[in-house]
């Protein structure tokens, strides 16, 4: 669990806050002054520091600077009381993750803490490239196929430069992992990496989030706010889902790329910022250009260095590796022994289209692990998991078999991937139907043929077509 260091001279706040965080499952340490806080960080790096800005002895700003000198990537959340807001704002300019006003709303505070911990994790947790299935807790980009080798080479080539990089590819192909790998192999690896998801933030907030504003810039702008680009000065900003960025903000991003400066809303002068931009999108940017949803000048500027993530269907040879990786990773996370997977289930995974790519494959293995209850994963567990997976995506609800089946079919149809979709789907069902008939009859082909209302030779042909070995179909009962 994440470890949080609370630095505050107010003993009561320290203790009640520590109790609260403890109940949320965090490990908590406390320090009563800036000096003690720095010492605590030196002794042992926490995952996050939450610190009061005004304390006797050295103040919050100096403490922040000295903590950053120890580890510039350690996220620090500043607490500020009325009257010290300016200092807190200054702290964000110096790279503090965020600040909260005392007395704080517990829900808001916990949300910021969660974000900060996850941001810190992204920076510290190394991404291994092209690793084998056993990576022991590290995040990894799995894949040995030629198209993934190309990706690793591209990462290696662009990472050490300061070039803006555009990562393209379907949903779930690992764009975010690649962004982190580039950052970690860059000269800015010791500096912060900030992620901004352009769809997650409402359009009205995105601009002020990115660029900040001056006091009075609009109604409600009671004090100055430092934008993310300023905050990330010296570091890297990952603009995720840039294809969904509103046009008005695109213009400002272009300016940042060209002039290396930003202007706060309501600001009078540009502020120089030194950030490296990595952007990602799963959108068809060329079509967005035609529809005038994406600026041409920004498009050309971004696409100079592009890394294209191959969809899983174009690197099927990596699927066995991914299955083993996810089995080992999720068993470890669930603290169970890796139960393995039957040949038939493995085939089911290898034959599926994975419209949601690696993310969907991973989620499916995770669910199948739960369904299989410690026994080797069977094909039925996989189909059940796939049906559940697409149900989540469509938010259709329903738990019965028909709904599950329909949702799965819908996901497959929506993928538009198979030119022979009808026959593909019929085969998937045929495989299950024949498999179950064999299960029910203990592998007796004559009886199974009778149950199915087909001749024995027809059944035999199906068994061969679906590559059903008696042993595996019987096991999956
Ligand atoms: N090659 C890979 N090896 C191992 N895990 C992967 C790989 N690609 C993706 N993943 C995992 O799949 C999930 C989705 O990856 P990621 O968030 O990088 O996808 P994305 O391309 O950014 O998708 P989206 O466009 O939907 O945001 C993550 O849990 C990630 O760890
Ligand atoms: Mg992503």
Coordinates of C-alpha atoms and ligand atoms in Angstrom, one line a residue:
X1 CA 0.0 0.0 0.0
X2 CA 1.1 3.5 -0.6
X3 CA 3.0 5.3 2.1
X4 CA 2.1 8.9 2.9
X5 CA 4.2 11.3 4.9
X6 CA 2.2 14.1 6.7
X7 CA 4.2 17.1 7.6
X8 CA 2.4 19.6 9.8
X9 CA 3.2 21.3 13.1
X10 CA -0.4 21.0 14.2
X11 CA -0.4 17.8 16.3
X12 CA -4.2 17.4 16.3
X13 CA -4.5 17.7 12.5
X14 CA -1.6 15.4 12.0
X15 CA -3.2 12.7 14.2
X16 CA -6.7 12.9 12.9
X17 CA -5.5 13.0 9.3
X18 CA -3.2 10.1 9.9
X19 CA -6.1 8.1 11.4
X20 CA -8.3 8.9 8.4
X21 CA -5.6 7.9 5.9
X22 CA -4.9 4.8 7.9
X23 CA -8.6 3.8 7.6
X24 CA -8.3 4.3 3.8
X25 CA -5.5 1.7 3.8
X26 CA -2.5 4.0 3.5
X27 CA 0.6 3.6 5.5
X28 CA 1.2 6.9 7.3
X29 CA 4.3 8.5 8.8
X30 CA 4.3 11.9 10.4
X31 CA 6.7 14.8 10.8
X32 CA 6.2 18.0 12.9
X33 CA 8.4 20.4 10.9
X34 CA 10.0 21.0 7.6
X35 CA 13.3 19.8 8.8
X36 CA 11.8 16.6 10.3
X37 CA 9.9 16.1 7.0
X38 CA 13.1 16.3 4.9
X39 CA 14.9 13.9 7.3
X40 CA 12.0 11.5 7.0
X41 CA 12.2 11.7 3.2
X42 CA 15.9 11.1 3.3
X43 CA 15.5 8.1 5.6
X44 CA 13.0 6.4 3.4
X45 CA 11.2 7.7 0.3
X46 CA 7.4 7.8 0.8
X47 CA 5.0 7.6 -2.1
X48 CA 3.5 11.0 -1.3
X49 CA 4.1 14.0 1.0
X50 CA 1.2 16.1 2.3
X51 CA 2.5 19.2 3.8
X52 CA 1.4 22.4 5.5
X53 CA 2.8 25.5 3.8
X54 CA 3.4 27.5 7.0
X55 CA 5.4 26.0 9.8
X56 CA 7.9 27.2 12.3
X57 CA 11.4 26.8 11.2
X58 CA 11.9 26.4 7.4
X59 CA 8.7 27.1 5.5
X60 CA 6.8 25.0 3.0
X61 CA 8.5 26.4 -0.1
X62 CA 11.9 25.7 1.2
X63 CA 11.0 22.3 2.4
X64 CA 9.5 21.5 -1.0
X65 CA 12.6 22.6 -2.8
X66 CA 14.8 20.4 -0.5
X67 CA 12.5 17.4 -1.0
X68 CA 12.7 17.9 -4.7
X69 CA 16.4 18.0 -4.5
X70 CA 16.2 14.5 -3.0
X71 CA 13.6 13.3 -5.5
X72 CA 12.1 15.6 -8.1
X73 CA 9.5 13.0 -8.9
X74 CA 8.1 12.7 -5.4
X75 CA 4.6 14.2 -5.5
X76 CA 3.9 16.8 -2.8
X77 CA 0.4 18.1 -1.9
X78 CA 0.4 21.4 -0.1
X79 CA -2.2 22.3 2.6
X80 CA -2.9 25.9 3.0
X81 CA -5.0 28.0 5.3
X82 CA -6.7 31.3 4.5
X83 CA -4.1 33.9 4.0
X84 CA -1.3 31.7 2.8
X85 CA -2.8 30.8 -0.5
X86 CA -0.3 32.8 -2.4
X87 CA 2.5 30.7 -1.0
X88 CA 0.6 27.5 -1.9
X89 CA 0.2 28.8 -5.5
X90 CA 3.9 29.6 -5.6
X91 CA 4.5 26.0 -4.5
X92 CA 2.6 24.6 -7.4
X93 CA 4.6 26.8 -9.7
X94 CA 7.7 25.1 -8.1
X95 CA 6.2 21.7 -9.0
X96 CA 4.0 20.8 -6.1
X97 CA 1.3 18.4 -7.3
X98 CA -1.6 20.5 -6.0
X99 CA -2.8 22.4 -3.0
X100 CA -5.9 22.2 -0.8
X101 CA -7.4 24.8 1.4
X102 CA -7.8 24.0 5.1
X103 CA -10.2 23.0 6.5
X104 CA -10.4 20.6 3.6
X105 CA -13.3 18.5 2.4
X106 CA -12.3 14.9 3.1
X107 CA -13.7 13.5 -0.2
X108 CA -11.7 16.1 -2.2
X109 CA -8.6 15.5 -0.3
X110 CA -8.8 11.8 -0.7
X111 CA -9.3 12.2 -4.5
X112 CA -6.2 14.4 -4.8
X113 CA -4.2 12.0 -2.8
X114 CA -5.3 9.1 -5.0
X115 CA -4.3 11.1 -8.1
X116 CA -1.0 12.2 -6.6
X117 CA -0.1 8.6 -5.6
X118 CA -0.9 7.3 -9.0
X119 CA 1.1 10.1 -10.7
X120 CA 4.0 9.2 -8.5
X121 CA 3.7 5.6 -9.3
X122 CA 3.7 6.3 -13.0
X123 CA 7.0 8.2 -12.7
X124 CA 8.7 5.7 -10.4
X125 CA 7.5 2.4 -11.6
X126 CA 9.7 1.4 -14.5
X127 CA 8.2 0.1 -17.7
X128 CA 10.1 -2.9 -19.1
X129 CA 10.2 -3.3 -22.8
X130 CA 9.9 -6.7 -24.5
X131 CA 10.1 -8.6 -21.2
X132 CA 9.2 -12.2 -20.8
X133 CA 6.0 -13.2 -19.0
X134 CA 7.6 -13.2 -15.6
X135 CA 8.3 -9.6 -14.8
X136 CA 7.8 -9.7 -11.0
X137 CA 5.6 -6.7 -10.3
X138 CA 7.0 -4.3 -12.8
X139 CA 4.9 -2.8 -15.6
X140 CA 5.9 -4.2 -18.9
X141 CA 5.3 -3.9 -22.6
X142 CA 4.9 -7.5 -23.7
X143 CA 5.5 -8.6 -27.3
X144 CA 8.3 -10.0 -29.4
X145 CA 6.6 -9.6 -32.8
X146 CA 8.4 -7.7 -35.5
X147 CA 5.8 -4.8 -35.2
X148 CA 6.6 -4.5 -31.5
X149 CA 10.3 -4.7 -32.1
X150 CA 9.8 -1.7 -34.3
X151 CA 8.0 0.1 -31.5
X152 CA 10.9 -0.6 -29.1
X153 CA 13.4 0.7 -31.6
X154 CA 11.4 3.8 -32.1
X155 CA 11.2 4.4 -28.4
X156 CA 14.9 4.0 -28.1
X157 CA 15.5 6.4 -30.9
X158 CA 13.2 9.2 -29.8
X159 CA 13.4 9.0 -26.1
X160 CA 16.7 10.8 -25.5
X161 CA 15.8 13.6 -27.9
X162 CA 13.5 16.4 -26.8
X163 CA 11.2 15.8 -29.8
X164 CA 7.5 16.0 -29.5
X165 CA 6.1 12.5 -30.0
X166 CA 2.7 11.4 -31.3
X167 CA 1.6 7.9 -30.3
X168 CA -1.2 6.5 -32.4
X169 CA -3.2 3.3 -32.2
X170 CA -6.5 1.7 -31.3
X171 CA -7.8 1.7 -27.8
X172 CA -5.9 -0.6 -25.4
X173 CA -2.8 -1.1 -27.5
X174 CA -0.4 0.3 -24.9
X175 CA -0.1 4.0 -25.8
X176 CA 0.2 5.1 -22.2
X177 CA 2.8 2.5 -21.4
X178 CA 4.8 3.7 -24.4
X179 CA 4.6 7.3 -23.3
X180 CA 5.9 6.3 -19.9
X181 CA 8.7 4.3 -21.4
X182 CA 9.8 7.3 -23.5
X183 CA 9.8 9.5 -20.5
X184 CA 11.8 7.0 -18.4
X185 CA 14.4 6.7 -21.1
X186 CA 14.6 10.4 -21.7
X187 CA 17.0 13.0 -20.3
X188 CA 14.1 14.3 -18.3
X189 CA 13.6 11.0 -16.5
X190 CA 14.5 12.6 -13.2
X191 CA 11.9 15.3 -13.6
X192 CA 8.1 15.2 -13.4
X193 CA 5.8 13.5 -15.8
X194 CA 2.3 14.9 -15.8
X195 CA -0.6 13.2 -17.5
X196 CA -3.5 15.2 -18.9
X197 CA -6.4 13.4 -20.2
X198 CA -8.1 15.7 -22.7
X199 CA -11.5 13.9 -22.5
X200 CA -11.6 13.4 -18.8
X201 CA -11.6 17.1 -18.1
X202 CA -14.6 19.1 -19.1
X203 CA -13.8 21.5 -21.9
X204 CA -14.5 24.6 -19.8
X205 CA -11.9 23.4 -17.2
X206 CA -9.3 22.0 -19.5
X207 CA -8.0 25.4 -20.6
X208 CA -7.5 26.7 -17.1
X209 CA -6.1 23.4 -16.0
X210 CA -3.5 23.5 -18.7
X211 CA -2.6 27.1 -18.8
X212 CA -3.8 28.5 -15.5
X213 CA -5.3 31.9 -14.9
X214 CA -4.9 35.2 -13.2
X215 CA -7.0 36.4 -10.4
X216 CA -10.2 37.9 -11.8
X217 CA -9.7 36.4 -15.2
X218 CA -13.3 35.3 -15.1
X219 CA -16.1 35.2 -12.5
X220 CA -15.0 32.8 -9.8
X221 CA -11.3 33.2 -10.4
X222 CA -10.7 34.4 -6.9
X223 CA -7.0 33.7 -7.0
X224 CA -4.3 33.0 -9.4
X225 CA -3.9 29.4 -10.6
X226 CA -0.7 27.9 -12.1
X227 CA -1.4 25.7 -15.1
X228 CA 0.0 22.2 -15.6
X229 CA 2.5 23.3 -18.2
X230 CA 4.1 25.8 -15.8
X231 CA 4.0 23.2 -13.1
X232 CA 5.8 20.7 -15.3
X233 CA 8.6 23.1 -16.1
X234 CA 11.7 21.1 -16.9
X235 CA 9.7 17.9 -17.2
X236 CA 7.4 16.0 -19.6
X237 CA 3.7 16.4 -20.2
X238 CA 1.6 13.6 -21.6
X239 CA -1.4 14.9 -23.5
X240 CA -3.6 11.8 -23.7
X241 CA -6.5 11.6 -26.1
X242 CA -5.3 14.7 -27.9
X243 CA -7.6 13.9 -30.8
X244 CA -10.5 15.0 -28.6
X245 CA -9.0 18.3 -27.6
X246 CA -11.2 21.3 -28.3
X247 CA -10.1 23.5 -31.3
X248 CA -9.6 26.6 -29.1
X249 CA -7.1 24.8 -26.9
X250 CA -5.4 23.2 -29.9
X251 CA -4.3 26.7 -31.0
X252 CA -2.7 27.3 -27.6
X253 CA -0.9 24.0 -27.7
X254 CA 0.5 24.9 -31.2
X255 CA 1.8 28.1 -29.8
X256 CA 3.4 26.3 -26.9
X257 CA 5.2 24.0 -29.3
X258 CA 6.3 26.8 -31.5
X259 CA 7.2 29.5 -29.0
X260 CA 7.8 27.4 -25.9
X261 CA 5.7 29.7 -23.8
X262 CA 2.2 29.8 -22.3
X263 CA -0.1 32.6 -21.3
X264 CA -2.4 32.3 -18.3
X265 CA -6.0 33.2 -18.9
X266 CA -6.3 36.9 -18.3
X267 CA -2.5 37.1 -18.2
X268 CA -0.7 40.0 -19.8
X269 CA 2.5 38.4 -20.9
X270 CA 3.8 35.0 -22.1
X271 CA 5.6 32.8 -19.6
X272 CA 8.5 30.7 -20.8
X273 CA 8.1 27.0 -20.1
X274 CA 10.4 24.1 -20.9
X275 CA 8.3 21.0 -21.3
X276 CA 8.5 18.0 -23.5
X277 CA 5.2 17.0 -25.0
X278 CA 4.2 13.4 -25.7
X279 CA 0.7 13.1 -27.2
X280 CA -1.5 10.1 -27.9
X281 CA -4.8 9.4 -29.6
X282 CA -6.9 6.6 -30.9
X283 CA -8.8 8.9 -33.2
X284 CA -8.6 9.0 -37.0
X285 CA -6.9 12.4 -37.1
X286 CA -7.1 12.6 -40.9
X287 CA -10.8 12.4 -40.7
X288 CA -10.9 14.9 -37.9
X289 CA -9.0 17.3 -40.2
X290 CA -11.6 16.9 -42.9
X291 CA -14.4 17.4 -40.4
X292 CA -12.5 20.5 -39.2
X293 CA -12.3 19.2 -35.7
X294 CA -8.5 19.2 -35.7
X295 CA -6.2 21.9 -36.7
X296 CA -4.0 21.2 -39.7
X297 CA -1.0 23.1 -38.5
X298 CA -1.0 21.3 -35.2
X299 CA -1.5 18.0 -37.0
X300 CA 1.6 18.5 -39.1
X301 CA 3.6 19.7 -36.2
X302 CA 2.7 16.7 -34.1
X303 CA 3.0 13.9 -36.7
X304 CA 6.7 14.5 -37.4
X305 CA 7.7 11.8 -34.9
X306 CA 4.9 9.2 -34.8
X307 CA 4.9 5.9 -33.1
X308 CA 2.1 3.6 -34.4
X309 CA 0.9 0.9 -32.0
X310 CA 0.0 -2.3 -33.8
X311 CA -3.5 -3.7 -33.0
X312 CA -3.4 -7.1 -31.4
X313 CA -5.0 -8.7 -34.4
X314 CA -1.8 -7.8 -36.4
X315 CA 0.5 -9.4 -33.9
X316 CA -1.3 -12.6 -32.9
X317 CA 2.0 -14.3 -32.3
X318 CA 2.3 -12.2 -29.2
X319 CA -1.0 -13.6 -27.7
X320 CA 0.5 -16.7 -26.0
X321 CA 3.1 -14.4 -24.3
X322 CA 0.4 -12.0 -23.2
X323 CA -1.7 -14.8 -21.8
X324 CA 1.2 -16.1 -19.7
X325 CA 2.1 -12.6 -18.6
X326 CA -1.4 -11.7 -17.4
X327 CA -1.8 -15.1 -15.8
X328 CA 1.3 -14.6 -13.8
X329 CA 0.7 -10.9 -13.0
X330 CA -2.9 -11.3 -11.9
X331 CA -2.3 -14.5 -9.9
X332 CA 0.4 -12.6 -8.1
X333 CA -1.9 -9.6 -7.5
X334 CA -4.8 -11.8 -6.3
X335 CA -2.3 -13.8 -4.2
X336 CA -3.3 -17.1 -5.6
X337 CA -1.2 -19.8 -7.3
X338 CA -1.1 -19.5 -11.0
X339 CA -3.6 -22.2 -12.0
X340 CA -2.7 -22.3 -15.7
X341 CA -5.0 -22.5 -18.7
X342 CA -6.3 -25.4 -20.7
X343 CA -5.3 -25.8 -24.4
X344 CA -8.8 -25.2 -25.5
X345 CA -9.1 -22.0 -23.5
X346 CA -5.8 -20.9 -24.8
X347 CA -7.0 -21.5 -28.4
X348 CA -10.2 -19.6 -27.6
X349 CA -8.1 -16.6 -26.6
X350 CA -5.8 -16.9 -29.6
X351 CA -8.7 -17.0 -32.0
X352 CA -10.7 -14.1 -30.5
X353 CA -10.4 -10.7 -32.3
X354 CA -9.8 -8.6 -29.2
X355 CA -11.4 -5.4 -30.5
X356 CA -10.3 -3.8 -27.2
X357 CA -6.8 -5.1 -27.7
X358 CA -4.4 -5.8 -24.9
X359 CA -6.6 -4.1 -22.3
X360 CA -9.5 -6.3 -23.1
X361 CA -7.3 -9.4 -23.2
X362 CA -5.9 -8.6 -19.8
X363 CA -9.4 -7.9 -18.3
X364 CA -10.6 -11.1 -19.8
X365 CA -7.8 -13.2 -18.2
X366 CA -8.4 -11.5 -14.9
X367 CA -12.1 -12.3 -14.9
X368 CA -11.5 -15.9 -16.2
X369 CA -9.1 -16.3 -13.3
X370 CA -11.9 -15.4 -10.9
X371 CA -14.5 -17.6 -12.6
X372 CA -12.1 -20.6 -12.7
X373 CA -11.8 -20.5 -8.9
X374 CA -8.3 -21.8 -8.7
X375 CA -8.6 -24.5 -11.3
X376 CA -7.0 -24.3 -14.7
X377 CA -8.9 -21.8 -16.8
X378 CA -11.3 -23.5 -19.2
X379 CA -12.8 -22.2 -22.5
X380 CA -16.1 -21.6 -20.8
X381 CA -14.4 -19.3 -18.3
X382 CA -13.0 -17.3 -21.2
X383 CA -16.3 -17.0 -23.1
X384 CA -18.0 -16.0 -19.9
X385 CA -15.3 -13.4 -19.2
X386 CA -15.5 -12.0 -22.8
X387 CA -19.3 -11.7 -22.5
X388 CA -18.9 -9.8 -19.2
X389 CA -16.2 -7.6 -20.6
X390 CA -18.3 -6.3 -23.5
X391 CA -21.3 -5.9 -21.1
X392 CA -19.2 -3.5 -19.1
X393 CA -18.3 -1.6 -22.2
X394 CA -21.8 -1.3 -23.4
X395 CA -23.3 -0.7 -20.0
X396 CA -26.2 -2.8 -21.1
X397 CA -26.8 -4.5 -17.8
X398 CA -28.4 -7.9 -17.5
X399 CA -26.8 -11.1 -16.3
X400 CA -28.6 -13.9 -18.1
X401 CA -27.0 -15.9 -20.8
X402 CA -28.9 -14.3 -23.6
X403 CA -27.8 -10.8 -22.6
X404 CA -24.3 -11.9 -22.2
X405 CA -24.3 -13.6 -25.6
X406 CA -25.9 -10.6 -27.3
X407 CA -23.4 -8.2 -25.8
X408 CA -20.6 -10.4 -26.9
X409 CA -22.0 -10.5 -30.4
X410 CA -22.5 -6.8 -30.4
X411 CA -18.9 -6.2 -29.4
X412 CA -17.7 -8.5 -32.1
X413 CA -19.9 -6.8 -34.8
X414 CA -18.8 -3.4 -33.6
X415 CA -15.2 -4.3 -34.1
X416 CA -15.9 -4.6 -37.9
X417 CA -12.8 -6.6 -38.0
X418 CA -13.7 -9.9 -39.6
X419 CA -14.7 -9.8 -43.3
X420 CA -16.5 -13.1 -42.7
X421 CA -18.1 -12.1 -39.4
X422 CA -21.3 -14.2 -39.7
X423 CA -19.5 -17.4 -40.2
X424 CA -16.9 -16.6 -37.6
X425 CA -19.6 -16.0 -35.0
X426 CA -21.5 -19.1 -36.0
X427 CA -18.3 -21.1 -35.6
X428 CA -17.7 -19.7 -32.2
X429 CA -21.2 -20.9 -31.1
X430 CA -20.9 -24.2 -33.1
X431 CA -17.7 -24.9 -31.2
X432 CA -19.4 -24.3 -27.8
X433 CA -22.5 -26.4 -28.8
X434 CA -20.6 -29.3 -30.1
X435 CA -18.2 -29.1 -27.1
X436 CA -21.1 -29.2 -24.7
X437 CA -22.8 -32.1 -26.4
X438 CA -19.5 -34.0 -26.1
X439 CA -19.3 -33.0 -22.4
X440 CA -22.7 -34.2 -21.7
X441 CA -22.2 -37.6 -23.2
X442 CA -18.8 -38.1 -21.8
X443 CA -17.3 -37.9 -25.3
X444 CA -19.6 -40.5 -26.8
X445 CA -19.8 -39.4 -30.4
X446 CA -22.8 -41.4 -31.4
X447 CA -24.9 -40.1 -28.5
X448 CA -23.6 -36.6 -29.0
X449 CA -24.6 -36.8 -32.7
X450 CA -28.0 -37.9 -31.7
X451 CA -28.4 -35.1 -29.2
X452 CA -27.4 -32.6 -31.9
X453 CA -29.6 -34.2 -34.5
X454 CA -26.8 -34.7 -36.9
X455 CA -25.1 -37.8 -38.4
X456 CA -22.0 -39.1 -36.9
X457 CA -19.8 -38.2 -39.9
X458 CA -21.2 -34.6 -39.7
X459 CA -20.3 -34.4 -36.1
X460 CA -16.9 -35.8 -36.8
X461 CA -16.4 -33.1 -39.4
X462 CA -17.4 -30.4 -36.9
X463 CA -15.0 -31.8 -34.3
X464 CA -12.2 -31.6 -36.8
X465 CA -13.2 -28.1 -38.0
X466 CA -13.3 -26.7 -34.5
X467 CA -10.2 -28.6 -33.6
X468 CA -11.9 -30.0 -30.5
X469 CA -10.0 -32.8 -28.9
X470 CA -12.2 -35.0 -26.8
X471 CA -10.0 -34.6 -23.8
X472 CA -10.2 -30.8 -23.7
X473 CA -13.9 -30.6 -24.4
X474 CA -14.6 -33.1 -21.6
X475 CA -12.4 -31.2 -19.2
X476 CA -14.3 -27.9 -19.7
X477 CA -17.5 -29.2 -18.2
Ligands
LIG1 N1 2.0 -4.6 -24.9 C1 1.5 -4.7 -23.7 N2 2.0 -5.5 -22.8 C2 1.4 -5.6 -21.5 N3 0.4 -4.8 -21.1 C3 -0.2 -4.0 -22.0 C4 0.4 -3.9 -23.4 N4 -0.4 -3.0 -24.0 C5 -1.3 -2.6 -23.1 N5 -1.2 -3.2 -22.0 C6 -2.1 -3.0 -20.8 O1 -3.4 -2.8 -21.3 C7 -4.0 -1.7 -20.6 C8 -4.2 -0.5 -21.5 O2 -3.0 0.0 -22.0 P1 -2.9 1.6 -22.2 O3 -3.6 2.3 -21.2 O4 -1.4 1.9 -22.4 O5 -3.7 1.6 -23.6 P2 -4.0 2.9 -24.5 O6 -3.4 2.6 -25.9 O7 -3.6 4.1 -23.9 O8 -5.6 2.8 -24.7 P3 -6.7 4.0 -24.8 O9 -6.6 4.5 -26.2 O10 -8.0 3.2 -24.6 O11 -6.4 5.0 -23.7 C9 -3.0 -1.3 -19.5 O12 -3.4 -2.0 -18.3 C10 -1.7 -1.8 -19.9 O13 -0.9 -2.1 -18.9
LIG2 MG1 -4.7 5.6 -23.0

